[in-house]
Amino acid sequence: MSESAALLALDARRSVPSRQLGEPGPDPATLLRMLESAVRVPDHGKRVPFRFLKISGEARHALGTFLAERALLRDPDISAAQLDKDRHRFSHAPLVITVVASPRPDPKVPEQEQLMTAGCVCFALLQAAQALGFGAQWLTAWMAFDPAVRAHLGLGTDERIAGFIHIGTPKTGVPERERPDPATLLQDWTGMP
Ligand SMILES: Cc1cc2nc3c(=O)[nH]c(=O)nc-3n(C[C@H](O)[C@H](O)[C@H](O)COP(=O)(O)O)c2cc1C
């Protein structure tokens, strides 16, 4: 079987840890190009249950300050090292795109499907970033699930954070990690439970 360039690009996808991402990030036109690919996701009923929040420049550090304050409130015994980590989480990559899932009650499209569509957007964005020569990583951690962080970012009460996609230029190569063997995950269903 000949392997198309598209298939090779899919196989070459890997994350670059956010700490390894530096300047430059995508310029505004390149970011929009990236998002153009990212929004081409399967979407039951064409509901578009997602939106994007761009966090770059000083806003990254401001968010880090808020996160450190919040982390201390959540756990007054937090270590200095952990606090420092939370403060700087958003300061490594030049750009973080928050993919916000905006599921709405819908008789035809269950919430789970709308959330999966937003997850697909995260993955498509990783692929588009790499195709345009950047590195990227999909991160969540406690701040993706914390109500105060969600409110601070302006999310509605029914909205969720599908992922923070950190995007920048890789400072180093990233070693490949072991991947699952699909043959071991594949079974025939023979018609009986
Ligand atoms: C929904 C989601 C959330 C994730 N959150 C984190 C995270 O908070 N911290 C982390 O180290 N990796 C997280 N990851 C894993 C990384 O995005 C990435 O998959 C991992 O570094 C392995 O790299 P790979 O994409 O090349 O397999 C998350 C992945 C997913 C799908």
Tab-separated table of C-alpha atoms and ligand atoms in Angstrom:
chain	number	residue	atom	x	y	z
A	1	MET	CA	0.000	0.000	0.000
A	2	SER	CA	1.477	3.351	-0.962
A	3	GLU	CA	1.431	5.921	1.795
A	4	SER	CA	0.113	9.319	0.806
A	5	ALA	CA	1.609	12.528	2.122
A	6	ALA	CA	-1.593	13.059	4.117
A	7	LEU	CA	-1.231	9.705	5.849
A	8	LEU	CA	2.425	10.331	6.614
A	9	ALA	CA	1.501	13.701	8.123
A	10	LEU	CA	-1.078	12.001	10.357
A	11	ASP	CA	1.540	9.492	11.461
A	12	ALA	CA	4.089	12.217	12.159
A	13	ARG	CA	1.849	14.029	14.650
A	14	ARG	CA	3.222	14.290	18.123
A	15	SER	CA	2.975	16.785	20.931
A	16	VAL	CA	5.741	19.180	21.850
A	17	PRO	CA	5.676	19.829	25.625
A	18	SER	CA	4.616	23.416	26.318
A	19	ARG	CA	7.902	24.139	28.115
A	20	GLN	CA	9.699	23.391	24.832
A	21	LEU	CA	7.631	25.889	22.845
A	22	GLY	CA	9.073	29.345	22.183
A	23	GLU	CA	8.819	32.302	19.853
A	24	PRO	CA	7.710	32.809	17.214
A	25	GLY	CA	4.103	31.827	17.477
A	26	PRO	CA	1.763	32.071	14.515
A	27	ASP	CA	0.967	35.581	13.268
A	28	PRO	CA	-2.738	36.531	13.095
A	29	ALA	CA	-3.179	35.377	9.486
A	30	THR	CA	-1.450	32.066	10.167
A	31	LEU	CA	-3.565	31.528	13.267
A	32	LEU	CA	-6.736	32.061	11.277
A	33	ARG	CA	-5.483	29.623	8.653
A	34	MET	CA	-4.888	27.100	11.423
A	35	LEU	CA	-8.361	27.601	12.825
A	36	GLU	CA	-9.849	27.205	9.357
A	37	SER	CA	-8.604	23.616	9.387
A	38	ALA	CA	-9.504	23.098	13.027
A	39	VAL	CA	-13.182	23.925	12.552
A	40	ARG	CA	-13.602	21.259	9.858
A	41	VAL	CA	-14.736	18.709	12.391
A	42	PRO	CA	-17.616	16.261	12.330
A	43	ASP	CA	-20.502	18.129	13.953
A	44	HIS	CA	-23.891	16.447	14.371
A	45	GLY	CA	-26.576	18.874	13.259
A	46	LYS	CA	-23.985	21.557	12.417
A	47	ARG	CA	-24.479	23.099	15.864
A	48	VAL	CA	-20.916	24.502	16.145
A	49	PRO	CA	-20.733	23.767	19.883
A	50	PHE	CA	-17.360	25.414	20.390
A	51	ARG	CA	-15.498	28.708	20.313
A	52	PHE	CA	-11.936	29.911	20.807
A	53	LEU	CA	-10.225	32.180	23.323
A	54	LYS	CA	-6.795	33.464	22.362
A	55	ILE	CA	-4.359	33.972	25.246
A	56	SER	CA	-1.086	35.600	24.268
A	57	GLY	CA	1.382	38.297	25.319
A	58	GLU	CA	0.883	39.802	28.782
A	59	ALA	CA	-2.483	38.071	29.198
A	60	ARG	CA	-0.598	34.766	29.637
A	61	HIS	CA	1.285	36.126	32.648
A	62	ALA	CA	-1.841	37.752	34.077
A	63	LEU	CA	-3.603	34.408	33.881
A	64	GLY	CA	-0.621	32.780	35.599
A	65	THR	CA	-0.894	35.259	38.472
A	66	PHE	CA	-4.586	34.479	38.832
A	67	LEU	CA	-3.905	30.730	38.711
A	68	ALA	CA	-1.304	30.972	41.460
A	69	GLU	CA	-3.739	32.899	43.672
A	70	ARG	CA	-6.451	30.364	42.967
A	71	ALA	CA	-4.109	27.415	43.571
A	72	LEU	CA	-3.250	28.831	46.979
A	73	LEU	CA	-6.931	29.224	47.831
A	74	ARG	CA	-7.629	25.641	46.755
A	75	ASP	CA	-4.742	24.307	48.798
A	76	PRO	CA	-3.168	26.609	51.397
A	77	ASP	CA	-0.449	23.955	51.925
A	78	ILE	CA	0.607	23.912	48.280
A	79	SER	CA	4.386	23.712	47.816
A	80	ALA	CA	6.328	26.679	46.499
A	81	ALA	CA	7.442	24.579	43.530
A	82	GLN	CA	3.874	23.679	42.576
A	83	LEU	CA	2.791	27.284	42.973
A	84	ASP	CA	5.597	28.379	40.693
A	85	LYS	CA	4.602	25.764	38.141
A	86	ASP	CA	1.010	27.001	38.120
A	87	ARG	CA	2.157	30.631	37.853
A	88	HIS	CA	4.208	29.898	34.748
A	89	ARG	CA	2.085	27.291	32.992
A	90	PHE	CA	0.813	29.759	30.401
A	91	SER	CA	4.055	31.680	30.002
A	92	HIS	CA	6.078	29.173	27.958
A	93	ALA	CA	4.359	29.000	24.579
A	94	PRO	CA	3.723	32.338	22.866
A	95	LEU	CA	0.111	31.433	22.204
A	96	VAL	CA	-2.548	29.394	23.964
A	97	ILE	CA	-5.852	28.771	22.256
A	98	THR	CA	-8.532	27.764	24.710
A	99	VAL	CA	-11.051	25.564	22.971
A	100	VAL	CA	-14.328	26.242	24.731
A	101	ALA	CA	-17.074	23.656	24.427
A	102	SER	CA	-20.480	25.348	24.300
A	103	PRO	CA	-22.994	22.520	24.407
A	104	ARG	CA	-26.626	23.558	24.290
A	105	PRO	CA	-29.662	21.482	25.255
A	106	ASP	CA	-30.778	19.822	22.050
A	107	PRO	CA	-33.394	17.125	21.478
A	108	LYS	CA	-31.391	15.636	18.607
A	109	VAL	CA	-27.762	16.044	19.635
A	110	PRO	CA	-26.796	14.760	23.115
A	111	GLU	CA	-24.354	16.792	25.154
A	112	GLN	CA	-21.761	14.033	24.834
A	113	GLU	CA	-21.712	14.418	21.064
A	114	GLN	CA	-21.313	18.167	21.313
A	115	LEU	CA	-18.399	17.744	23.742
A	116	MET	CA	-16.780	15.228	21.404
A	117	THR	CA	-17.031	17.700	18.563
A	118	ALA	CA	-15.133	20.226	20.690
A	119	GLY	CA	-12.546	17.511	21.430
A	120	CYS	CA	-12.157	16.903	17.713
A	121	VAL	CA	-11.462	20.620	17.297
A	122	CYS	CA	-8.597	20.326	19.794
A	123	PHE	CA	-7.077	17.453	17.875
A	124	ALA	CA	-7.566	19.112	14.487
A	125	LEU	CA	-5.887	22.227	15.847
A	126	LEU	CA	-2.860	20.183	16.946
A	127	GLN	CA	-2.601	18.725	13.466
A	128	ALA	CA	-3.017	22.073	11.719
A	129	ALA	CA	-0.376	23.680	13.956
A	130	GLN	CA	2.105	20.950	13.090
A	131	ALA	CA	1.244	21.121	9.378
A	132	LEU	CA	2.086	24.835	9.472
A	133	GLY	CA	5.487	24.161	11.051
A	134	PHE	CA	4.639	24.792	14.703
A	135	GLY	CA	4.645	22.570	17.743
A	136	ALA	CA	1.628	22.235	20.008
A	137	GLN	CA	0.354	20.492	23.107
A	138	TRP	CA	-3.174	19.909	24.450
A	139	LEU	CA	-3.242	20.516	28.187
A	140	THR	CA	-5.971	20.700	30.775
A	141	ALA	CA	-5.006	20.109	34.469
A	142	TRP	CA	-7.077	21.411	37.401
A	143	MET	CA	-7.528	24.853	35.860
A	144	ALA	CA	-9.656	23.424	33.074
A	145	PHE	CA	-12.214	22.191	35.594
A	146	ASP	CA	-12.122	24.925	38.219
A	147	PRO	CA	-15.327	27.041	38.262
A	148	ALA	CA	-13.451	30.207	39.291
A	149	VAL	CA	-11.013	29.844	36.385
A	150	ARG	CA	-13.908	29.237	34.000
A	151	ALA	CA	-15.621	32.404	35.250
A	152	HIS	CA	-12.353	34.369	35.077
A	153	LEU	CA	-12.038	33.397	31.422
A	154	GLY	CA	-15.597	34.541	30.780
A	155	LEU	CA	-17.166	31.157	30.163
A	156	GLY	CA	-20.897	30.737	30.534
A	157	THR	CA	-22.154	28.399	33.251
A	158	ASP	CA	-22.882	25.644	30.704
A	159	GLU	CA	-19.584	26.047	28.886
A	160	ARG	CA	-16.538	23.835	29.516
A	161	ILE	CA	-12.888	23.989	28.662
A	162	ALA	CA	-12.173	21.244	26.137
A	163	GLY	CA	-8.501	22.052	26.148
A	164	PHE	CA	-5.765	24.622	26.301
A	165	ILE	CA	-3.784	24.238	23.073
A	166	HIS	CA	-0.298	25.656	23.595
A	167	ILE	CA	1.315	26.617	20.288
A	168	GLY	CA	4.805	27.841	19.398
A	169	THR	CA	8.085	26.986	17.755
A	170	PRO	CA	9.735	23.834	19.110
A	171	LYS	CA	13.058	24.586	20.833
A	172	THR	CA	14.195	20.978	20.551
A	173	GLY	CA	13.257	17.793	18.768
A	174	VAL	CA	10.848	15.572	20.655
A	175	PRO	CA	11.534	11.855	20.898
A	176	GLU	CA	8.766	9.597	19.683
A	177	ARG	CA	6.896	7.762	22.425
A	178	GLU	CA	5.632	4.228	22.264
A	179	ARG	CA	2.292	4.064	20.478
A	180	PRO	CA	-0.453	1.513	20.962
A	181	ASP	CA	-0.457	-1.414	18.559
A	182	PRO	CA	-3.823	-1.162	16.795
A	183	ALA	CA	-3.795	-4.875	15.980
A	184	THR	CA	-4.085	-5.654	19.706
A	185	LEU	CA	-7.044	-3.301	20.029
A	186	LEU	CA	-9.020	-4.722	17.137
A	187	GLN	CA	-11.551	-7.500	17.617
A	188	ASP	CA	-14.166	-9.018	15.373
A	189	TRP	CA	-17.672	-8.802	16.750
A	190	THR	CA	-19.193	-12.037	15.681
A	191	GLY	CA	-22.848	-11.212	16.168
A	192	MET	CA	-23.145	-12.609	19.720
A	193	PRO	CA	-22.721	-10.551	22.905
B	1	LIG	C1	-7.967	16.041	27.063
B	1	LIG	C2	-6.476	15.948	27.267
B	1	LIG	C3	-5.895	16.612	28.314
B	1	LIG	C4	-4.519	16.511	28.546
B	1	LIG	N1	-3.979	17.192	29.607
B	1	LIG	C5	-2.673	17.039	29.878
B	1	LIG	C6	-2.104	17.702	31.000
B	1	LIG	O1	-2.771	18.437	31.719
B	1	LIG	N2	-0.787	17.501	31.253
B	1	LIG	C7	-0.012	16.683	30.442
B	1	LIG	O2	1.169	16.526	30.717
B	1	LIG	N3	-0.525	16.087	29.354
B	1	LIG	C8	-1.823	16.232	29.054
B	1	LIG	N4	-2.357	15.617	27.955
B	1	LIG	C9	-1.476	14.782	27.102
B	1	LIG	C10	-0.724	15.591	26.046
B	1	LIG	O3	-1.596	16.418	25.321
B	1	LIG	C11	-0.013	14.669	25.024
B	1	LIG	O4	-0.946	13.796	24.451
B	1	LIG	C12	1.113	13.926	25.660
B	1	LIG	O5	2.118	14.863	25.972
B	1	LIG	C13	1.687	12.821	24.732
B	1	LIG	O6	2.091	13.331	23.516
B	1	LIG	P1	1.528	12.834	22.117
B	1	LIG	O7	0.350	13.714	21.791
B	1	LIG	O8	2.663	12.977	21.173
B	1	LIG	O9	1.115	11.423	22.285
B	1	LIG	C14	-3.717	15.727	27.680
B	1	LIG	C15	-4.311	15.077	26.593
B	1	LIG	C16	-5.676	15.177	26.399
B	1	LIG	C17	-6.294	14.467	25.218
